[in-house]
Coordinates of C-alpha atoms in Angstrom, one line a residue:
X3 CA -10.9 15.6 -19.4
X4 CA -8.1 13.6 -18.0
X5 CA -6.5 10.6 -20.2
X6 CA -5.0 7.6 -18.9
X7 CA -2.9 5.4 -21.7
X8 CA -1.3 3.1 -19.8
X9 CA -2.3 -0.3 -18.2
X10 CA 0.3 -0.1 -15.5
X11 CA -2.3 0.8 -12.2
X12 CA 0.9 2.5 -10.4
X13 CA 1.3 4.8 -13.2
X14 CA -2.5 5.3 -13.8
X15 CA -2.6 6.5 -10.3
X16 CA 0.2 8.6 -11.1
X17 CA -1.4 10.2 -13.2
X18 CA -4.5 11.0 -11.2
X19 CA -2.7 12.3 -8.8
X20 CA -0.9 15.2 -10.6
X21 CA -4.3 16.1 -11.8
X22 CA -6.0 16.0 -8.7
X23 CA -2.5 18.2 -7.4
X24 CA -2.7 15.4 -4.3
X25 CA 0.2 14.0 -1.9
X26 CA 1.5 10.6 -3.9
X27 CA 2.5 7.2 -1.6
X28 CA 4.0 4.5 -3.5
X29 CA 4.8 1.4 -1.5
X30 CA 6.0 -2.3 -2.4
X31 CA 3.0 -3.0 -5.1
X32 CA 1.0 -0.4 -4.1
X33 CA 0.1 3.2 -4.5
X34 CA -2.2 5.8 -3.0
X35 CA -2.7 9.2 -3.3
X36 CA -4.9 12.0 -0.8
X37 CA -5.8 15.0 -1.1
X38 CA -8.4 17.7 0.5
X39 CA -8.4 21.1 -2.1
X40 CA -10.8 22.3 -4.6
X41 CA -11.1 19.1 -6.1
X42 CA -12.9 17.4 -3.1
X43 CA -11.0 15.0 0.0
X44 CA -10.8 11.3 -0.2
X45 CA -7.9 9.0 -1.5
X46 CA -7.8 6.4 -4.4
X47 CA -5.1 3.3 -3.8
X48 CA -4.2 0.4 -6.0
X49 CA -2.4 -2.8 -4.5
X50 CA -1.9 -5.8 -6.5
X51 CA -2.0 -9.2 -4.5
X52 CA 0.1 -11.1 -7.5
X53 CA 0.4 -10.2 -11.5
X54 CA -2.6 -10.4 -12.9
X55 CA -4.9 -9.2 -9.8
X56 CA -5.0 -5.5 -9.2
X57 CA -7.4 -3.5 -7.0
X58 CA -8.2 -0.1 -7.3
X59 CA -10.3 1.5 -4.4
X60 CA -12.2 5.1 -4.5
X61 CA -13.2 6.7 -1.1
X62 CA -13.9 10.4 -2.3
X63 CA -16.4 12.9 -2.4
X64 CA -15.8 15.0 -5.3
X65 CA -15.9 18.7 -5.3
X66 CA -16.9 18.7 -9.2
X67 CA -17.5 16.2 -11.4
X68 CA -14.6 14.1 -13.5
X69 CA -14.8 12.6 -16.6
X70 CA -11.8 10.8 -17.7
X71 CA -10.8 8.2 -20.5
X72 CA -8.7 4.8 -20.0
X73 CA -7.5 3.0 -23.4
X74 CA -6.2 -0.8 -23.2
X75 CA -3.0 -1.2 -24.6
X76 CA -1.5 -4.8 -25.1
X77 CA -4.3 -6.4 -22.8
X78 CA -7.6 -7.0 -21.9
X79 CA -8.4 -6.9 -17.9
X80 CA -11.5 -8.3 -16.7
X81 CA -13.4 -5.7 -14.5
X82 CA -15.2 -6.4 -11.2
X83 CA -16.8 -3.3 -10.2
X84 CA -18.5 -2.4 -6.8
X85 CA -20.3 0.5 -5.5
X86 CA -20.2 0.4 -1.4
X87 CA -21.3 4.3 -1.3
X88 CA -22.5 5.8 -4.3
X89 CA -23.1 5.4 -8.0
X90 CA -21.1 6.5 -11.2
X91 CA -21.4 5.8 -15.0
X92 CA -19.3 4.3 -17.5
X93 CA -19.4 3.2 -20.9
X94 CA -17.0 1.3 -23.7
X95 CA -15.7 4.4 -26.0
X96 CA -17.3 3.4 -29.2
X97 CA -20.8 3.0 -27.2
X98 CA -23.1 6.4 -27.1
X99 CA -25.2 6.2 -23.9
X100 CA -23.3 6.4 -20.2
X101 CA -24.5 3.1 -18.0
X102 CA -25.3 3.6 -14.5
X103 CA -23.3 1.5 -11.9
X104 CA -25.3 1.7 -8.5
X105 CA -24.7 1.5 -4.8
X106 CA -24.5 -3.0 -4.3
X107 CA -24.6 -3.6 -7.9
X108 CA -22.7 -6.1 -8.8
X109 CA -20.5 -5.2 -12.7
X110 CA -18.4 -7.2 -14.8
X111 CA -16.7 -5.8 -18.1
X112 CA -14.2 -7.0 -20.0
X113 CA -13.2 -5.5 -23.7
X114 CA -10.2 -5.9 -25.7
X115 CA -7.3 -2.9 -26.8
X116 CA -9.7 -1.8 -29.4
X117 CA -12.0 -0.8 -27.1
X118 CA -11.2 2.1 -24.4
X119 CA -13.3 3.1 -20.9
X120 CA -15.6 6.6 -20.5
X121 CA -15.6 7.0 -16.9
X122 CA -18.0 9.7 -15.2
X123 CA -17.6 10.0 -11.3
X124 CA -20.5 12.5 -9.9
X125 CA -19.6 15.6 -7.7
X126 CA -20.8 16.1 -4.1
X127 CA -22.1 12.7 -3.5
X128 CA -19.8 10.3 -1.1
X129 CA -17.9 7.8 -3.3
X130 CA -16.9 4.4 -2.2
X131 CA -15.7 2.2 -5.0
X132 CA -14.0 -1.0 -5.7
X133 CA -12.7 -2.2 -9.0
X134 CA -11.0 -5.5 -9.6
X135 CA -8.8 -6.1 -12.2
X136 CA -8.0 -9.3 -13.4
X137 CA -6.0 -10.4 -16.3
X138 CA -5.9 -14.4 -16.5
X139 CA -3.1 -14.3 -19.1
X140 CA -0.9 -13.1 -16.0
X141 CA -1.8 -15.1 -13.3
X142 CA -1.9 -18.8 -15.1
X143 CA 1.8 -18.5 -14.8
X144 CA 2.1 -17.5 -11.0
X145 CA 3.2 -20.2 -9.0
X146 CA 0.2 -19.2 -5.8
X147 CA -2.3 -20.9 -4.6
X148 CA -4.9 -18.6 -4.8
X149 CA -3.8 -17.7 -8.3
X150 CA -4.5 -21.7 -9.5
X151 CA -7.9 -21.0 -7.5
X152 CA -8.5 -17.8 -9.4
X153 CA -7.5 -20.0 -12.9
X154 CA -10.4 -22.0 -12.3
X155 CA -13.0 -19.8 -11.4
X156 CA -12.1 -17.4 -14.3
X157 CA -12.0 -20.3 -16.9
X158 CA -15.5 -21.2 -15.4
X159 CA -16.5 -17.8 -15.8
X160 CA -15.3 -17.6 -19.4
X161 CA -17.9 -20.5 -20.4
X162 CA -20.4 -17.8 -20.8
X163 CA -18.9 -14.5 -20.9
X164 CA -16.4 -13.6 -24.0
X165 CA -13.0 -12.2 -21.3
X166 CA -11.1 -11.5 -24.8
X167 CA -13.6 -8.9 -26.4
X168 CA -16.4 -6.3 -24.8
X169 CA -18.6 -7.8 -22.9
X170 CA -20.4 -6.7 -19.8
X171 CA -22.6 -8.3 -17.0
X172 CA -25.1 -5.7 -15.3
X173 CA -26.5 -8.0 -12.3
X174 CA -29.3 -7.4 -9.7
X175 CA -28.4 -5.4 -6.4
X176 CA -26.4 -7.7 -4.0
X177 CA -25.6 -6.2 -0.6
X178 CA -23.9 -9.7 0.4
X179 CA -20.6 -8.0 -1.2
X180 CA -20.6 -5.4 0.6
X181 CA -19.3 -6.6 4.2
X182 CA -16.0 -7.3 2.1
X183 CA -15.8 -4.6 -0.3
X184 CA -16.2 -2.2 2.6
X185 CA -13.3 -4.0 4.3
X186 CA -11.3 -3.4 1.3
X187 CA -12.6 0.6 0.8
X188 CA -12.1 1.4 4.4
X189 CA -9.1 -0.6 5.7
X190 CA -6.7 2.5 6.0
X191 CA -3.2 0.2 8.0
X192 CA -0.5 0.1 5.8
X193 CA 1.6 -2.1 7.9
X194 CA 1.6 -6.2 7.6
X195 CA -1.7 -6.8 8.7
X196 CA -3.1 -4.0 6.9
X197 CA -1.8 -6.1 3.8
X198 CA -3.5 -9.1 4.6
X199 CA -6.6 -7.9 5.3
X200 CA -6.1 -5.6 1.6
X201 CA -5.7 -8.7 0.3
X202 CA -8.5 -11.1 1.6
X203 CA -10.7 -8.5 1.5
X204 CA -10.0 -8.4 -2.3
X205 CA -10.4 -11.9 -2.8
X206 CA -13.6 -12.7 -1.2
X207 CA -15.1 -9.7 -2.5
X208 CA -13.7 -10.9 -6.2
X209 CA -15.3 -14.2 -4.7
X210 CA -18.7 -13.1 -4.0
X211 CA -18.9 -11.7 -7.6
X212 CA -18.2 -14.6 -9.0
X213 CA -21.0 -17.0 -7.3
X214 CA -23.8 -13.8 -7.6
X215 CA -22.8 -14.3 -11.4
X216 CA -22.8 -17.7 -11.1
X217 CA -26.0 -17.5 -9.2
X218 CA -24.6 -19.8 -6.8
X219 CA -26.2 -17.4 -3.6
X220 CA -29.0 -20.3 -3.0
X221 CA -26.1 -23.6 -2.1
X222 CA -23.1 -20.7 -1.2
X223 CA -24.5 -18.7 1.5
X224 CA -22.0 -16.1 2.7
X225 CA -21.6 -16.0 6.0
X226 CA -22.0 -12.9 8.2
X227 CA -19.3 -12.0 10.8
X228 CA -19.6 -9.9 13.7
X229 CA -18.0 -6.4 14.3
X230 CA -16.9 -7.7 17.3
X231 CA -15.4 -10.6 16.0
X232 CA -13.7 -9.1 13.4
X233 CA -12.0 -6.6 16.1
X234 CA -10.6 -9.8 17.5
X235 CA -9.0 -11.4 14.6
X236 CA -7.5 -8.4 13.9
X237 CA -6.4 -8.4 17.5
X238 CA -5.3 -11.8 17.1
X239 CA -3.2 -10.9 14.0
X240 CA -1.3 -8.1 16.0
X241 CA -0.5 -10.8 18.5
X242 CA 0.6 -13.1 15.9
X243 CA 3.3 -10.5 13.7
X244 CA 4.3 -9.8 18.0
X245 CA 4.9 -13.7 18.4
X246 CA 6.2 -14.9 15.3
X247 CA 9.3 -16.7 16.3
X248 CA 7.1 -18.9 18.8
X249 CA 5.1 -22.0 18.3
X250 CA 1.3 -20.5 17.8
X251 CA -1.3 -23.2 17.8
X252 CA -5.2 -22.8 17.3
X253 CA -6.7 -23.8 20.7
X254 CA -3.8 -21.1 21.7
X255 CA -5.7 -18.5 19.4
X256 CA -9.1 -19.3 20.5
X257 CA -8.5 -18.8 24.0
X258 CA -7.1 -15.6 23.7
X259 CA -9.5 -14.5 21.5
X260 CA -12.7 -16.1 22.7
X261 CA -13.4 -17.5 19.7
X262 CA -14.1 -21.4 19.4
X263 CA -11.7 -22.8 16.9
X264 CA -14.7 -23.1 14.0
X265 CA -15.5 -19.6 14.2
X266 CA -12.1 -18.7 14.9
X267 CA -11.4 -20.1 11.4
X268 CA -14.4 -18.8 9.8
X269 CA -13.6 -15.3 10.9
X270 CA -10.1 -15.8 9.7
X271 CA -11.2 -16.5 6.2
X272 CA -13.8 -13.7 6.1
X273 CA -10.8 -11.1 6.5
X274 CA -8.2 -12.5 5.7
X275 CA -9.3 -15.0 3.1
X276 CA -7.1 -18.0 4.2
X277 CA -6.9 -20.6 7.2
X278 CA -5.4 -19.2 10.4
X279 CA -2.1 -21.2 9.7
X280 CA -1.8 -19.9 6.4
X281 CA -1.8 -16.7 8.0
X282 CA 0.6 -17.6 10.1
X283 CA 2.9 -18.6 7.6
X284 CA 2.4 -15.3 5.4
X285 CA 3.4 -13.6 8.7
X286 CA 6.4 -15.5 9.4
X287 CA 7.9 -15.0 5.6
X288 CA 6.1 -11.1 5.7
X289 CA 8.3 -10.5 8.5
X290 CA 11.2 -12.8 7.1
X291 CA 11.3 -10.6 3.9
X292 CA 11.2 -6.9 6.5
X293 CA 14.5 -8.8 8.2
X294 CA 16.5 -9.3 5.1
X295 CA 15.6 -6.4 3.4
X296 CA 16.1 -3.9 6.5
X297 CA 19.1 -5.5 8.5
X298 CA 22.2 -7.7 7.9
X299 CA 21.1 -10.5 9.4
X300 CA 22.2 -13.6 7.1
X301 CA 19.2 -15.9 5.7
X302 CA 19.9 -18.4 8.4
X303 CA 19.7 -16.5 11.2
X304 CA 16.3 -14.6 9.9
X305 CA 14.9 -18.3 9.2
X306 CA 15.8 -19.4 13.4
X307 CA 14.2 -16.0 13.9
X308 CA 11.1 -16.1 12.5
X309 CA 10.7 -19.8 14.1
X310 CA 11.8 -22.0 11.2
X311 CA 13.7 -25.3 12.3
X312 CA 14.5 -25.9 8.6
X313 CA 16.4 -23.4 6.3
X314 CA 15.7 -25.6 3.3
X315 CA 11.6 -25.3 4.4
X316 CA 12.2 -21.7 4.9
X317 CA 13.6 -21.1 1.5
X318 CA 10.9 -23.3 -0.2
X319 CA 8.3 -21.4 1.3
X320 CA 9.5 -18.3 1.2
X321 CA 9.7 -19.0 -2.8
X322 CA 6.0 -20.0 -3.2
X323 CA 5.2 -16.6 -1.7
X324 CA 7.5 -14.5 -3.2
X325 CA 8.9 -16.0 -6.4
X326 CA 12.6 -15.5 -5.5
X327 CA 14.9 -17.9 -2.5
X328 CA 15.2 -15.8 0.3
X329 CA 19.4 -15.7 -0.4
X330 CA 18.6 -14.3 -4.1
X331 CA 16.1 -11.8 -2.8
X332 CA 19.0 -10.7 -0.1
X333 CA 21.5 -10.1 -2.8
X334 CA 19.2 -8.7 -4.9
X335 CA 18.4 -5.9 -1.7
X336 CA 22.3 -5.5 -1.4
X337 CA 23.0 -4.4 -5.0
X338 CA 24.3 -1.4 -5.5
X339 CA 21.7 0.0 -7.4
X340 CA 19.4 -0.3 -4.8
X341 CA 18.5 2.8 -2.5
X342 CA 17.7 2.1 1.3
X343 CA 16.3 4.3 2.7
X344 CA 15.4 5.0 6.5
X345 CA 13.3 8.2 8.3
X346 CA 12.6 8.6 11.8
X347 CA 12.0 11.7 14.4
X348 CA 13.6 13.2 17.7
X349 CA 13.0 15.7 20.2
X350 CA 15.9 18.5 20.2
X351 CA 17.7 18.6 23.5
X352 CA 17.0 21.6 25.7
X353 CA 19.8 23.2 25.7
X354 CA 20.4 23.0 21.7
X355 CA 21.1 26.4 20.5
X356 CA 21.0 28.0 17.5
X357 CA 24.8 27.3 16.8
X358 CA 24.5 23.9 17.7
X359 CA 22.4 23.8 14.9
X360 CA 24.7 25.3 12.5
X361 CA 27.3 23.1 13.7
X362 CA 25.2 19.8 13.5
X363 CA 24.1 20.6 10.0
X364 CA 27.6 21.4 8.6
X365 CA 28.5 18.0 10.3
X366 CA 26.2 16.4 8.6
X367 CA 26.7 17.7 5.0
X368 CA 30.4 16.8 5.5
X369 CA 29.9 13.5 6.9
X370 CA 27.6 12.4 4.0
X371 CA 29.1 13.6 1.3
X372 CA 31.9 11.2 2.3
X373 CA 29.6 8.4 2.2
X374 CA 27.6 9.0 -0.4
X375 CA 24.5 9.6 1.5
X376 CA 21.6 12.0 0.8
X377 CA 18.4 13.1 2.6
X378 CA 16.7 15.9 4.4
X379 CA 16.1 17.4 7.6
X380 CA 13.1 19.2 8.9
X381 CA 13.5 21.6 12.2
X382 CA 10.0 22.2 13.7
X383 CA 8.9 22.9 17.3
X384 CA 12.2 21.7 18.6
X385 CA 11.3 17.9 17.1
X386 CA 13.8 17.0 14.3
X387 CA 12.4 15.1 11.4
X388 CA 15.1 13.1 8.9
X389 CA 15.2 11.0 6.0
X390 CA 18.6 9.3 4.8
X391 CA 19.6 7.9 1.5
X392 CA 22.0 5.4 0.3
X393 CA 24.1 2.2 0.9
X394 CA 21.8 -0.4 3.1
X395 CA 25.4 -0.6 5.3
X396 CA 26.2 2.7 5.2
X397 CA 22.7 3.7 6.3
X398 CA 22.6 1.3 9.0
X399 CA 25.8 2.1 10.7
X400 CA 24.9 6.0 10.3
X401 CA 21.5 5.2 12.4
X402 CA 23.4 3.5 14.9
X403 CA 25.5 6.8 15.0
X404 CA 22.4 8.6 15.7
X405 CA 20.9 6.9 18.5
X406 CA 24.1 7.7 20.7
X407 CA 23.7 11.3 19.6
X408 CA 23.0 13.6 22.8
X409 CA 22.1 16.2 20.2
X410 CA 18.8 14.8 20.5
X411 CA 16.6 11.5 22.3
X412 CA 13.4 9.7 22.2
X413 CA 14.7 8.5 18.1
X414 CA 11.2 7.0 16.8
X415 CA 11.9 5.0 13.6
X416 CA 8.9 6.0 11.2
X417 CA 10.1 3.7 8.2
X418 CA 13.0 1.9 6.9
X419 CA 13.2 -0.2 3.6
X420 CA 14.8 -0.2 -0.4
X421 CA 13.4 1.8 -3.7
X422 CA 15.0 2.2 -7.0
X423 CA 16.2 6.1 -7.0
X424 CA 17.1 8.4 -4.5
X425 CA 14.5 11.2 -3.8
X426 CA 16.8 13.7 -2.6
X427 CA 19.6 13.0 -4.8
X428 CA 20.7 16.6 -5.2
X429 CA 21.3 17.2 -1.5
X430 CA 23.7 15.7 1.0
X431 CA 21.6 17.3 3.5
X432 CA 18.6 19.6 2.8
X433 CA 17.9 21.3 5.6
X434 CA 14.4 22.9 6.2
X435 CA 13.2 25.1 9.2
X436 CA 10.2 27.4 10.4
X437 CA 10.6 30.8 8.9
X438 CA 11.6 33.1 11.3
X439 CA 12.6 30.7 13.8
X440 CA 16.4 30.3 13.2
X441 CA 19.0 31.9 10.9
X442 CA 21.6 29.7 9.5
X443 CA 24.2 31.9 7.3
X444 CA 26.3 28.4 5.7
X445 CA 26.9 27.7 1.6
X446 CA 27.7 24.3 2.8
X447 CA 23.9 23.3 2.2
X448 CA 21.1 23.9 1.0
X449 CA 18.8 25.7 3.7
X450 CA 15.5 26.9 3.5
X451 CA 12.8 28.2 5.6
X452 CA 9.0 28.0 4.6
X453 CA 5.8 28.3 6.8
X454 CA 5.9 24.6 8.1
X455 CA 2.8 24.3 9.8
X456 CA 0.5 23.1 7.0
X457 CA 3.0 20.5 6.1
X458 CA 3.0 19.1 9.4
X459 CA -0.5 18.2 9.2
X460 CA -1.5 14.8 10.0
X461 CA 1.6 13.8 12.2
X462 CA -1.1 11.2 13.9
X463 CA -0.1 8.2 11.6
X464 CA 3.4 8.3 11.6
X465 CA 4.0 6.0 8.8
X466 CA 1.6 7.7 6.4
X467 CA 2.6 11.3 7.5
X468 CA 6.0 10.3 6.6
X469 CA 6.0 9.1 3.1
X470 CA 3.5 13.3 2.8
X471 CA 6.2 14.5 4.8
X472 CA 9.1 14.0 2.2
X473 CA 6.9 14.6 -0.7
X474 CA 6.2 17.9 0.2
X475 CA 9.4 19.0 1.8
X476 CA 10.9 18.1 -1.9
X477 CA 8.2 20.0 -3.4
X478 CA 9.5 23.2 -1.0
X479 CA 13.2 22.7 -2.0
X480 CA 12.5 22.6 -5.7
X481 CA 10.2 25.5 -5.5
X482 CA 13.0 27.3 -3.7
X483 CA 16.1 25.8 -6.0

């Protein structure tokens, strides 16, 4: 039986992970792991939208059952628990009968440190899952709108149901919640807009909870949005992140996307859960924060680029969203303690042989050491896979390097950002190739060949793949270490 003792939803996840032996992502306040083995295939994420609201979404189909134990420590979550696909059982430790959750059912528990979770999740039955965590003691302090909004509906809901000791709310079957939880189980984009339709989907799903318990369906109907619709809005969010640094107005919108301004805006909520120029404004400072964090632009000239007038607006806004001024959150990024790191992949040139190789490897282990850089390289198929490690500057100007390299062309940039630690802090330059394909005889690095094929699987999404890529490459060089 796994045992989870810790109310951080990163680390829980963690945790799952190395038991289910799966590939771990871990993202600006999120985390997701995959994995297809004897266990079963699906993925379980977490992504929190501000402290105090925390998702956590199951899409598996389990290959035997799992039974697994979570104890509260220091707080008391409220749970809002939906079954898209499914069913599963749980109970409060101290209780002695398992309680079905089923497909549309719409769960609330709450229970306080003295009270741990009994989870049972079913084996070969598809899974789809979302669970809501709220903690109001968090989020009264956030300086959101949606978190004030949240205040009120949870101190509403606390009229009737005890939030600070077990409690539970079994309702009736409610397939209304179901158009957003399934937004929420099966939105797989990781980039911007990705994020924003993680997070409305969360909200109005945590919404349409609240009125079933409420019994509020009767003056509240929810109202259904097309497929098609939705396909636009998300097409219309794409053109938005594209056009940020213009002047976007709604009639604009609505003639691109078809949709008259009413149901433009009603479609806007139903994913995203806000107005269409709220979501224009997350964009702006989403992208704002990608600028500062991943060049050297100053704040000034990221607030022109994004299509801010005003730096002092800028900053203000930029503060309500992220609790830092954009020129704290830049020095903050530019501390030395803070690892950027960026990855990307090449085609080989033609005429590379193996002694190029050599030499370009040797190069490289020199070159970093001198600048304090780390990373990996991955040789496979004549396409060059790299991560690099270190200084935000140094990094930068060593990519700029690269471009101009003749060694190699069409550079795709899979990801760039900042994280705490290095992951390959104990090589200037790992190298990994296909076993049997070349033969590098150098003490200057560390060089290793493995059978790369299964590795390479699911080079499709680049972002994803990249974030498995590194993982298991480390895995390789440890195992070979």
């Amino acid at each position: 039986m796994l045992h989870i003792e810790t109310n951080d939803e990163i680390e829980q996840l963690r945790q799952m992970a190395n038991y289910f032996q799966a590939d771990f992502i871990e993202n600006h306040n999120s985390a997701r792991f995959t994995f297809n083995n004897e266990h079963g295939k699906g993925y379980i994420s977490t992504y929190q939208v501000f402290p105090g609201l925390v998702a956590k979404v199951y899409n598996v189909r389990l290959a035997k059952e799992l039974k697994f134990t979570k104890k509260e420590i220091d707080d008391y979550p409220t749970y809002f628990i939906y079954c898209v696909k499914g069913y599963y059982f749980h109970k409060f430790k101290n209780e002695s009968a398992l309680e079905k959750i089923s497909k549309n059912q719409n769960v609330i528990l709450s229970g306080n440190n003295l009270n741990g979770h009994e989870i049972f999740l079913p084996s070969a039955i598809d899974l789809q899952i979302s669970i809501l965590f709220l903690s109001a003691n968090k989020f009264e302090k956030v300086e959101n709108r949606k978190a004030k909004r949240l205040d009120s509906a949870m101190k509403n809901l606390a009229n009737n149901f005890e939030l600070d000791q077990k409690s539970k709310f079994f309702g009736e079957i409610n397939p209304e919640t179901s158009q957003f939880a399934e937004v929420l189980v099966e939105n797989k984009r990781i980039d911007v807009i990705g994020m924003l339709i993680t997070e409305g989907a969360i909200l109005n799903t945590l919404a349409s909870q609240l009125i079933n318990h409420e019994q509020y369906r009767n003056t509240s109907k929810i109202t259904k949005i097309s497929k098609g619709d939705l396909r636009k809005i998300i097409d219309l969010g794409d053109y938005i992140r594209d056009n940020i640094s213009t002047r976007i107005s709604i009639d604009q919108l609505a003639k691109i996307s078809g949709l008259n301004p009413k149901k433009l805006q009603k479609a806007c909520n139903y994913l995203y859960g806000e107005t269409v120029g709220n979501l224009i404004q997350r964009l702006r400072v989403e992208r704002a924060r990608q600028l500062l964090q991943n060049t050297e632009l100053t704040v000034s000239e990221v607030c022109y680029k994004i299509g801010f007038s005003s730096r002092s607006y800028f900053s203000k806004i930029f503060s309500e969203h992220f609790g830092i001024l954009p020129s704290d959150f830049k020095a903050s990024i530019d501390k030395k303690g803070m690892i950027f790191e960026l990855s990307y992949k090449s085609k080989a040139s033609n005429d590379m042989s193996i002694l190029d190789l050599e030499n370009l490897v040797a190069e490289a282990v020199v070159n970093n050491l001198n600048d304090s850089i780390t990373g990996a390289l991955v040789y496979y198929s004549n396409v060059f896979f790299q991560i690099i490690e270190g200084s935000k500057s140094d990094i930068l100007r060593l990519y700029e390097k690269l471009l101009k390299d003749k060694r190699h062309y069409d550079v795709e940039l899979i990801w760039q950002g900042v994280k705490p630690k290095r992951t390959f802090g104990d090589w200037s330059l790992a190298f990994l190739g296909e076993k049997g394909d070349i033969d590098i005889d150098s003490v200057s690095a560390k060089l290793t060949h493995a059978n790369l094929a299964p590795i390479m699987e699911g080079m499709e999404d680049s972002e994803i793949f990249s974030d498995i890529l590194w993982r298991r490459v480390l895995n390789i060089l440890k195992e070979a270490s």
